Amino acid sequence: MRISPLVAGLIGGFSAALLQAFFKVSPPPAYGICIACHTRDLVDWIINAISGSTLFVAPVSKVFPVLTVVGIFVGAFIAANAHKEFKIKQTHNPIVGFVLGVLVMIFALLMGGCPLRETIRTAYGDVIAFISLMAMFVGVVVASEVYLKRNA
């Protein structure tokens, strides 16, 4: 059985509306689907649960962890396997890739730098979010130009 993206979106949206209506579940403003923030909250929630510490987690994930990141990875894995597109690829230098990934997450958390979150915050009128979104855009354009010129 295959579910189209439209049907999946309708089911997800309807489920979210039901959760909000009947169980008063609602995410904090400008939380969206932020991979950096949801990963931080998931890790902090696990550490809090294991060690009894009080690391910061968003109010929506104080009682139960936000499993968005797990859902995205599991869903992507299932979709890739279903369409015979799953391949494990070795990068040129895994250590550099790891360090760059850690830096991206650190800077994303410092600036609230998930593009979706930045867009939502900009829509709320946050000037810093707009500046961050523009800086992210310029960084992507410049990095793409450098990469294309080096590999062309």
mmCIF file of C-alpha atoms in Angstrom:
data_model
loop_
_atom_site.group_PDB
_atom_site.id
_atom_site.type_symbol
_atom_site.label_atom_id
_atom_site.label_comp_id
_atom_site.label_asym_id
_atom_site.label_seq_id
_atom_site.Cartn_x
_atom_site.Cartn_y
_atom_site.Cartn_z
ATOM 1 C CA MET A 1 0.000 0.000 0.000
ATOM 2 C CA ARG A 2 1.447 3.343 -1.030
ATOM 3 C CA ILE A 3 0.436 6.623 0.508
ATOM 4 C CA SER A 4 0.818 9.777 -1.549
ATOM 5 C CA PRO A 5 2.484 12.839 -0.013
ATOM 6 C CA LEU A 6 -0.885 14.619 -0.146
ATOM 7 C CA VAL A 7 -2.622 11.888 1.859
ATOM 8 C CA ALA A 8 0.279 11.692 4.340
ATOM 9 C CA GLY A 9 0.138 15.488 4.816
ATOM 10 C CA LEU A 10 -3.618 15.425 5.315
ATOM 11 C CA ILE A 11 -3.363 12.599 7.862
ATOM 12 C CA GLY A 12 -0.537 14.377 9.704
ATOM 13 C CA GLY A 13 -2.328 17.728 9.722
ATOM 14 C CA PHE A 14 -5.630 16.205 10.813
ATOM 15 C CA SER A 15 -3.867 14.223 13.567
ATOM 16 C CA ALA A 16 -2.112 17.373 14.787
ATOM 17 C CA ALA A 17 -5.414 19.263 14.846
ATOM 18 C CA LEU A 18 -7.062 16.446 16.846
ATOM 19 C CA LEU A 19 -4.173 16.336 19.327
ATOM 20 C CA GLN A 20 -4.393 20.071 19.797
ATOM 21 C CA ALA A 21 -8.186 20.091 20.115
ATOM 22 C CA PHE A 22 -8.648 17.148 22.475
ATOM 23 C CA PHE A 23 -5.373 16.918 24.404
ATOM 24 C CA LYS A 24 -4.291 20.586 24.323
ATOM 25 C CA VAL A 25 -0.963 19.627 22.697
ATOM 26 C CA SER A 26 0.589 22.621 20.999
ATOM 27 C CA PRO A 27 4.178 23.401 20.107
ATOM 28 C CA PRO A 28 5.779 26.632 21.282
ATOM 29 C CA PRO A 29 5.805 29.529 18.797
ATOM 30 C CA ALA A 30 8.451 29.298 16.061
ATOM 31 C CA TYR A 31 9.393 25.717 16.923
ATOM 32 C CA GLY A 32 8.393 24.143 13.605
ATOM 33 C CA ILE A 33 10.371 21.156 12.446
ATOM 34 C CA CYS A 34 13.813 22.268 13.553
ATOM 35 C CA ILE A 35 16.296 19.408 13.343
ATOM 36 C CA ALA A 36 18.837 21.226 15.523
ATOM 37 C CA CYS A 37 16.335 22.106 18.268
ATOM 38 C CA HIS A 38 14.525 18.774 18.231
ATOM 39 C CA THR A 39 17.856 16.900 18.422
ATOM 40 C CA ARG A 40 18.946 19.114 21.334
ATOM 41 C CA ASP A 41 15.643 18.527 23.122
ATOM 42 C CA LEU A 42 15.765 14.759 22.517
ATOM 43 C CA VAL A 43 19.333 14.432 23.818
ATOM 44 C CA ASP A 44 18.666 16.737 26.779
ATOM 45 C CA TRP A 45 15.441 14.869 27.626
ATOM 46 C CA ILE A 46 17.284 11.535 27.619
ATOM 47 C CA ILE A 47 20.091 12.950 29.800
ATOM 48 C CA ASN A 48 17.538 14.483 32.196
ATOM 49 C CA ALA A 49 15.653 11.183 32.424
ATOM 50 C CA ILE A 50 18.799 9.123 33.058
ATOM 51 C CA SER A 51 20.763 11.427 35.358
ATOM 52 C CA GLY A 52 18.015 13.505 36.948
ATOM 53 C CA SER A 53 19.613 16.729 35.719
ATOM 54 C CA THR A 54 17.690 19.801 34.578
ATOM 55 C CA LEU A 55 19.057 20.600 31.129
ATOM 56 C CA PHE A 56 16.853 22.906 29.053
ATOM 57 C CA VAL A 57 14.158 21.334 26.905
ATOM 58 C CA ALA A 58 11.308 23.132 25.168
ATOM 59 C CA PRO A 59 8.052 23.117 27.162
ATOM 60 C CA VAL A 60 6.426 20.818 24.595
ATOM 61 C CA SER A 61 8.969 18.074 25.340
ATOM 62 C CA LYS A 62 9.192 18.270 29.129
ATOM 63 C CA VAL A 63 6.971 15.228 29.775
ATOM 64 C CA PHE A 64 7.625 13.162 26.633
ATOM 65 C CA PRO A 65 10.495 13.649 24.155
ATOM 66 C CA VAL A 66 9.983 15.161 20.728
ATOM 67 C CA LEU A 67 10.724 12.285 18.349
ATOM 68 C CA THR A 68 10.723 14.298 15.114
ATOM 69 C CA VAL A 69 14.347 13.488 14.296
ATOM 70 C CA VAL A 70 13.827 9.763 14.877
ATOM 71 C CA GLY A 71 10.696 9.853 12.707
ATOM 72 C CA ILE A 72 12.477 11.653 9.879
ATOM 73 C CA PHE A 73 15.365 9.171 9.859
ATOM 74 C CA VAL A 74 13.125 6.109 10.118
ATOM 75 C CA GLY A 75 10.775 7.478 7.447
ATOM 76 C CA ALA A 76 13.660 8.289 5.105
ATOM 77 C CA PHE A 77 15.143 4.829 5.655
ATOM 78 C CA ILE A 78 11.816 3.115 4.910
ATOM 79 C CA ALA A 79 11.224 5.283 1.823
ATOM 80 C CA ALA A 80 14.749 4.657 0.484
ATOM 81 C CA ASN A 81 14.379 0.901 0.977
ATOM 82 C CA ALA A 82 10.909 0.853 -0.556
ATOM 83 C CA HIS A 83 12.177 2.569 -3.698
ATOM 84 C CA LYS A 84 15.453 0.571 -3.841
ATOM 85 C CA GLU A 85 17.540 3.739 -3.415
ATOM 86 C CA PHE A 86 19.288 2.973 -0.111
ATOM 87 C CA LYS A 87 23.072 2.912 -0.533
ATOM 88 C CA ILE A 88 25.774 3.357 2.066
ATOM 89 C CA LYS A 89 28.366 5.771 0.725
ATOM 90 C CA GLN A 90 31.835 6.469 2.090
ATOM 91 C CA THR A 91 32.739 10.147 2.198
ATOM 92 C CA HIS A 92 36.188 11.345 1.220
ATOM 93 C CA ASN A 93 37.167 12.167 4.784
ATOM 94 C CA PRO A 94 34.706 11.070 7.494
ATOM 95 C CA ILE A 95 36.479 13.060 10.232
ATOM 96 C CA VAL A 96 36.122 16.332 8.302
ATOM 97 C CA GLY A 97 32.453 15.526 7.619
ATOM 98 C CA PHE A 98 31.857 14.816 11.311
ATOM 99 C CA VAL A 99 33.567 18.023 12.434
ATOM 100 C CA LEU A 100 31.648 20.089 9.866
ATOM 101 C CA GLY A 101 28.370 18.481 10.989
ATOM 102 C CA VAL A 102 29.113 19.295 14.622
ATOM 103 C CA LEU A 103 29.938 22.891 13.673
ATOM 104 C CA VAL A 104 26.695 23.228 11.685
ATOM 105 C CA MET A 105 24.683 21.997 14.691
ATOM 106 C CA ILE A 106 26.528 24.310 17.097
ATOM 107 C CA PHE A 107 25.991 27.366 14.925
ATOM 108 C CA ALA A 108 22.384 26.367 14.208
ATOM 109 C CA LEU A 109 21.711 26.248 17.950
ATOM 110 C CA LEU A 110 23.542 29.521 18.577
ATOM 111 C CA MET A 111 21.536 31.419 15.968
ATOM 112 C CA GLY A 112 18.380 29.307 16.018
ATOM 113 C CA GLY A 113 19.559 28.551 12.500
ATOM 114 C CA CYS A 114 17.235 25.980 11.027
ATOM 115 C CA PRO A 115 15.939 27.597 7.812
ATOM 116 C CA LEU A 116 12.352 26.649 8.634
ATOM 117 C CA ARG A 117 12.622 28.086 12.131
ATOM 118 C CA GLU A 118 14.284 31.217 10.785
ATOM 119 C CA THR A 119 11.443 31.679 8.306
ATOM 120 C CA ILE A 120 8.813 31.235 11.013
ATOM 121 C CA ARG A 121 10.628 33.665 13.334
ATOM 122 C CA THR A 122 10.960 36.178 10.461
ATOM 123 C CA ALA A 123 7.210 35.887 9.889
ATOM 124 C CA TYR A 124 6.746 36.768 13.581
ATOM 125 C CA GLY A 125 8.736 39.954 12.891
ATOM 126 C CA ASP A 126 12.083 38.964 14.425
ATOM 127 C CA VAL A 127 14.765 41.152 12.775
ATOM 128 C CA ILE A 128 17.643 38.985 14.029
ATOM 129 C CA ALA A 129 16.000 35.947 12.441
ATOM 130 C CA PHE A 130 15.733 37.833 9.135
ATOM 131 C CA ILE A 131 19.430 38.777 9.281
ATOM 132 C CA SER A 132 20.322 35.166 10.086
ATOM 133 C CA LEU A 133 18.167 33.891 7.214
ATOM 134 C CA MET A 134 19.844 36.281 4.772
ATOM 135 C CA ALA A 135 23.298 35.314 6.078
ATOM 136 C CA MET A 136 22.407 31.660 5.591
ATOM 137 C CA PHE A 137 21.284 32.402 2.020
ATOM 138 C CA VAL A 138 24.513 34.283 1.237
ATOM 139 C CA GLY A 139 26.574 31.472 2.778
ATOM 140 C CA VAL A 140 24.861 28.843 0.648
ATOM 141 C CA VAL A 141 25.318 30.895 -2.539
ATOM 142 C CA VAL A 142 28.988 31.643 -1.823
ATOM 143 C CA ALA A 143 29.762 28.047 -0.804
ATOM 144 C CA SER A 144 27.987 26.728 -3.919
ATOM 145 C CA GLU A 145 29.958 29.079 -6.159
ATOM 146 C CA VAL A 146 33.260 28.061 -4.565
ATOM 147 C CA TYR A 147 32.356 24.366 -4.828
ATOM 148 C CA LEU A 148 31.216 24.661 -8.443
ATOM 149 C CA LYS A 149 34.306 26.606 -9.509
ATOM 150 C CA ARG A 150 36.636 24.169 -7.770
ATOM 151 C CA ASN A 151 34.932 21.081 -9.237
ATOM 152 C CA ALA A 152 34.141 22.392 -12.714
#
